[in-house]
Short mmCIF file of C-alpha atoms in Angstrom, two decimals:
data_model
loop_
_atom_site.label_atom_id
_atom_site.label_comp_id
_atom_site.label_asym_id
_atom_site.label_seq_id
_atom_site.Cartn_x
_atom_site.Cartn_y
_atom_site.Cartn_z
CA UNK A 1 17.19 62.03 -50.68
CA UNK A 2 19.78 59.76 -50.90
CA UNK A 3 20.00 59.39 -47.29
CA UNK A 4 16.39 58.67 -46.97
CA UNK A 5 16.81 55.78 -49.30
CA UNK A 6 19.64 54.32 -47.51
CA UNK A 7 17.48 54.96 -44.46
CA UNK A 8 14.61 53.13 -46.02
CA UNK A 9 17.01 50.38 -47.50
CA UNK A 10 18.57 49.85 -43.88
CA UNK A 11 14.87 49.27 -42.33
CA UNK A 12 14.25 46.97 -44.59
CA UNK A 13 17.32 44.68 -43.99
CA UNK A 14 16.36 44.51 -40.31
CA UNK A 15 14.47 41.13 -39.82
CA UNK A 16 10.78 42.26 -39.23
CA UNK A 17 9.33 40.44 -35.73
CA UNK A 18 5.67 38.89 -36.38
CA UNK A 19 3.02 40.03 -33.95
CA UNK A 20 2.47 37.46 -31.22
CA UNK A 21 -0.61 35.28 -31.49
CA UNK A 22 -2.33 35.81 -28.18
CA UNK A 23 -4.23 32.92 -26.04
CA UNK A 24 -8.03 34.14 -26.25
CA UNK A 25 -8.02 33.00 -22.76
CA UNK A 26 -5.76 35.20 -20.65
CA UNK A 27 -3.78 37.35 -23.59
CA UNK A 28 -0.74 35.32 -22.86
CA UNK A 29 1.37 34.97 -26.15
CA UNK A 30 0.37 31.25 -27.29
CA UNK A 31 4.01 29.75 -27.03
CA UNK A 32 4.53 30.84 -23.34
CA UNK A 33 0.96 29.41 -22.66
CA UNK A 34 1.90 25.82 -24.09
CA UNK A 35 4.85 26.30 -21.67
CA UNK A 36 2.72 27.10 -18.60
CA UNK A 37 0.30 23.70 -19.12
CA UNK A 38 1.41 21.73 -16.28
CA UNK A 39 -1.62 19.22 -16.11
CA UNK A 40 0.36 16.11 -16.99
CA UNK A 41 3.05 17.07 -14.77
CA UNK A 42 3.34 15.20 -11.38
CA UNK A 43 5.43 16.18 -8.55
CA UNK A 44 7.16 13.38 -6.18
CA UNK A 45 9.13 14.27 -3.23
CA UNK A 46 9.91 10.71 -2.37
CA UNK A 47 11.80 8.70 -2.96
CA UNK A 48 14.73 11.58 -2.58
CA UNK A 49 17.32 11.45 -5.31
CA UNK A 50 21.22 10.31 -4.79
CA UNK A 51 22.13 13.84 -4.54
CA UNK A 52 19.77 14.93 -1.86
CA UNK A 53 20.62 11.37 0.05
CA UNK A 54 24.43 12.91 0.10
CA UNK A 55 23.24 15.96 1.24
CA UNK A 56 21.58 14.52 3.99
CA UNK A 57 24.83 12.38 4.96
CA UNK A 58 27.07 15.27 4.78
CA UNK A 59 25.01 17.40 7.02
CA UNK A 60 24.86 14.48 9.48
CA UNK A 61 28.50 14.56 9.65
CA UNK A 62 28.88 17.97 9.97
CA UNK A 63 26.16 17.91 13.11
CA UNK A 64 28.14 15.06 14.68
CA UNK A 65 31.62 16.71 14.08
CA UNK A 66 31.22 19.74 14.97
CA UNK A 67 30.42 21.73 18.09
CA UNK A 68 26.79 22.30 18.93
CA UNK A 69 24.48 21.67 21.81
CA UNK A 70 24.59 18.17 20.80
CA UNK A 71 28.14 17.77 21.02
CA UNK A 72 28.22 19.54 24.49
CA UNK A 73 26.02 17.29 25.91
CA UNK A 74 27.10 14.29 24.30
CA UNK A 75 30.99 14.61 22.67
CA UNK A 76 31.74 15.53 19.01
CA UNK A 77 32.68 12.38 16.98
CA UNK A 78 36.04 11.88 15.15
CA UNK A 79 35.03 12.68 11.19
CA UNK A 80 35.49 8.97 10.05
CA UNK A 81 33.63 7.67 12.62
CA UNK A 82 30.59 10.11 11.82
CA UNK A 83 31.05 9.53 8.48
CA UNK A 84 30.01 5.79 9.11
CA UNK A 85 27.69 6.73 11.83
CA UNK A 86 26.17 9.33 9.16
CA UNK A 87 25.62 6.67 6.34
CA UNK A 88 24.45 4.07 8.81
CA UNK A 89 21.85 6.13 9.99
CA UNK A 90 20.59 7.57 6.81
CA UNK A 91 20.54 4.03 5.13
CA UNK A 92 18.82 2.61 7.99
CA UNK A 93 16.00 5.97 7.98
CA UNK A 94 15.32 5.38 4.31
CA UNK A 95 14.91 1.57 4.59
CA UNK A 96 12.03 2.39 7.09
CA UNK A 97 10.59 5.03 5.46
CA UNK A 98 10.82 3.48 2.10
CA UNK A 99 8.76 0.52 3.63
CA UNK A 100 5.93 2.94 4.84
CA UNK A 101 5.55 4.39 1.35
CA UNK A 102 2.52 3.48 -0.94
CA UNK A 103 1.73 4.25 -4.14
CA UNK A 104 -0.96 6.48 -3.60
CA UNK A 105 0.86 8.43 -1.18
CA UNK A 106 2.50 11.83 -2.50
CA UNK A 107 5.55 11.58 -0.05
CA UNK A 108 5.15 13.74 2.22
CA UNK A 109 4.32 11.49 5.05
CA UNK A 110 6.80 9.28 4.08
CA UNK A 111 9.55 12.14 3.83
CA UNK A 112 8.12 12.60 7.76
CA UNK A 113 8.93 9.54 8.56
CA UNK A 114 12.12 9.50 7.00
CA UNK A 115 13.16 12.81 8.97
CA UNK A 116 12.30 11.67 12.36
CA UNK A 117 13.87 8.25 12.03
CA UNK A 118 17.21 10.25 11.03
CA UNK A 119 16.78 12.38 14.04
CA UNK A 120 15.88 9.49 16.49
CA UNK A 121 18.64 7.39 15.12
CA UNK A 122 21.17 10.14 15.19
CA UNK A 123 20.10 10.97 19.11
CA UNK A 124 20.71 7.27 20.00
CA UNK A 125 24.34 7.42 18.31
CA UNK A 126 25.47 9.52 20.30
CA UNK A 127 24.16 8.62 23.20
CA UNK A 128 24.97 5.25 22.88
CA UNK A 129 28.59 6.52 22.37
CA UNK A 130 28.70 8.80 25.34
CA UNK A 131 27.21 5.79 27.72
CA UNK A 132 30.00 3.72 26.02
CA UNK A 133 32.54 6.44 26.43
CA UNK A 134 31.94 6.73 30.04
CA UNK A 135 31.88 3.38 30.86
CA UNK A 136 35.32 2.94 29.61
CA UNK A 137 34.20 0.93 26.52
CA UNK A 138 36.19 1.93 23.52
CA UNK A 139 33.90 2.09 20.01
CA UNK A 140 37.43 1.07 18.47
CA UNK A 141 38.09 4.65 17.22
CA UNK A 142 40.28 6.88 19.27
CA UNK A 143 38.07 8.37 21.77
CA UNK A 144 40.42 11.35 23.01
CA UNK A 145 37.57 14.04 22.78
CA UNK A 146 34.91 11.93 24.52
CA UNK A 147 32.55 13.77 26.79
CA UNK A 148 34.41 11.48 29.89
CA UNK A 149 37.48 13.06 29.32
CA UNK A 150 37.27 16.66 27.40
CA UNK A 151 39.99 17.87 25.56
CA UNK A 152 43.02 19.91 27.78
CA UNK A 153 41.23 18.21 30.80
CA UNK A 154 43.60 16.26 33.19
CA UNK A 155 44.05 12.92 31.96
CA UNK A 156 45.80 9.81 33.71
CA UNK A 157 49.64 10.42 32.94
CA UNK A 158 49.06 14.16 34.09
CA UNK A 159 47.07 13.01 37.61
CA UNK A 160 49.50 10.14 38.46
CA UNK A 161 52.76 12.34 37.97
CA UNK A 162 50.97 14.97 40.30
CA UNK A 163 50.20 12.07 43.15
CA UNK A 164 53.75 10.91 42.79
CA UNK A 165 55.36 14.59 43.56
CA UNK A 166 52.89 14.94 46.82
CA UNK A 167 54.30 11.81 48.57
#
């Protein structure tokens, strides 16, 4: 009998949970129902957070410096040049898109403008760099891996030394 009394006493020590009150509309507990009320919540995707803009810049740098279809056609950029170019591209694209934003806009159209501007400006940047490298105009950065002079290809020094030995 003592064990039954001890068992009852220990059960009394356990805090009892109150039964949850249910919301009459859909049998969801009232506390959870309050959490699901999103009527005052607005969701805007423009302007992007600085963290998002930094991620765009990082992705641009990666695209401009690593092997890709773009770099095979126009050449990869050195990291320092790609960093400057990516920041410039993102800033210009943001300015254009922000000017296109309106108060009643939900941001989707503005985000599309932003994305298109980034793509357009990135392509313009690699094309102009490729054209400058092909015409011999220096961009101020070491162009040792430009499309006009692929890495591992013959350079002026090796060509001139082979001409001297033939003569």
